[in-house]
XYZ file of C-alpha atoms in Angstrom:
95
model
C 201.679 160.388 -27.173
C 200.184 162.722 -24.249
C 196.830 160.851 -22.914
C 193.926 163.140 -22.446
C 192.999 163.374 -18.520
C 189.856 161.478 -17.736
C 186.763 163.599 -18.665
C 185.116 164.154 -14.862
C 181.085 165.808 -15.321
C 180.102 169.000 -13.215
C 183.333 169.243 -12.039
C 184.442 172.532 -13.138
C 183.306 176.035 -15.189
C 186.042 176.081 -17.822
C 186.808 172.524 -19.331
C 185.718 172.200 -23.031
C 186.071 169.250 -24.890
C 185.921 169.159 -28.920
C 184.991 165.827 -30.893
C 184.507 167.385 -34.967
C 182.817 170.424 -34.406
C 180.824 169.175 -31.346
C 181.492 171.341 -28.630
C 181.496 169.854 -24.972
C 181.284 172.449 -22.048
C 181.466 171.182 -18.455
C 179.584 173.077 -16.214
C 179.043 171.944 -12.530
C 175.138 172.281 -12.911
C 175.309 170.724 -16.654
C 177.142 169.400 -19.221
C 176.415 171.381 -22.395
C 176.831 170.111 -26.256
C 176.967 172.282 -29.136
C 177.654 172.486 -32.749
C 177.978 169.919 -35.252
C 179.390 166.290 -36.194
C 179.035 163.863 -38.692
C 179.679 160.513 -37.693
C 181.044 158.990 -40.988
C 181.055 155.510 -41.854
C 184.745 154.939 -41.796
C 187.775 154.941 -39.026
C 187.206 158.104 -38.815
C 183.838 157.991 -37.783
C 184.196 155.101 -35.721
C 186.773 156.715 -33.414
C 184.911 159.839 -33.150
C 181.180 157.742 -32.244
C 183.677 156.227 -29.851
C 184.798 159.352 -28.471
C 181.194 160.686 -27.666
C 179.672 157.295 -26.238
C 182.669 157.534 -23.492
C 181.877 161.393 -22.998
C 177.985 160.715 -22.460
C 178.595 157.205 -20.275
C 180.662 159.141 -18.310
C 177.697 161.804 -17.616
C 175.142 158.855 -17.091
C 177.594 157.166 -14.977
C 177.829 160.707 -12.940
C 174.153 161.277 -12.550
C 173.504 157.837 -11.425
C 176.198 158.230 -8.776
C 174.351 161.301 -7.435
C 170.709 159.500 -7.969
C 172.338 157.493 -5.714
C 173.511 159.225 -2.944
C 170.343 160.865 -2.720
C 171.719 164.012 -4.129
C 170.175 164.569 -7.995
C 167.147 167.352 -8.026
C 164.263 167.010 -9.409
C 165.202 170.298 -11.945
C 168.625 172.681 -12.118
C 167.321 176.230 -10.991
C 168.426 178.323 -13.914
C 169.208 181.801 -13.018
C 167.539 184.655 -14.981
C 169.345 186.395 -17.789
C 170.379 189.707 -17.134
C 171.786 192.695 -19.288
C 174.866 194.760 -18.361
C 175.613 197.901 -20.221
C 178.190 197.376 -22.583
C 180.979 199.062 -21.378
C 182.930 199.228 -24.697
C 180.712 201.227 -26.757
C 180.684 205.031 -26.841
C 178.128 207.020 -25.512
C 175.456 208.409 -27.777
C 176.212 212.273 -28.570
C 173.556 214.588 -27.755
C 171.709 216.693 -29.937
């Protein structure tokens, strides 16, 4: 059975992990869940509350490592949104 490679927080822009329909996107400014999961009471379940405890310890675990070294902010600047045109869609016809 392949092993999953360790799970390493704000350590790249394309890594997203999937526990049910809980989405995990790693960021390097944040870690980002979305979407759904039910943690049932069965094996199931268990392996999958499993699953995300190791996921968020390994955030905490990563944010206490930079509290440490002096290097967490107080607050992530988030850049503004901004619009593009969308280049796919035809241009409105005059008249």
């Amino acid at each position: 059975m392949k092993k999953t490679p360790p799970f390493v927080p704000f350590a790249d822009e394309r890594e997203v992990r999937t526990i049910d329909e809980l989405a995990i996107e790693n960021r390097v400014d944040r870690v980002r869940l979305h979407g759904g999961l039910a943690l049932t009471r069965d094996r199931a379940g268990l392996a999958q509350a499993r699953a995300l405890r190791e996921l968020v310890d390994d955030v905490v675990r990563a944010l206490e490592a930079l509290e440490r070294a002096g290097d967490l902010p107080g607050a992530v600047a988030v850049r503004p949104v901004t619009q593009v045109a969308n280049p796919f869609r035809e241009p409105k016809a005059e008249g």
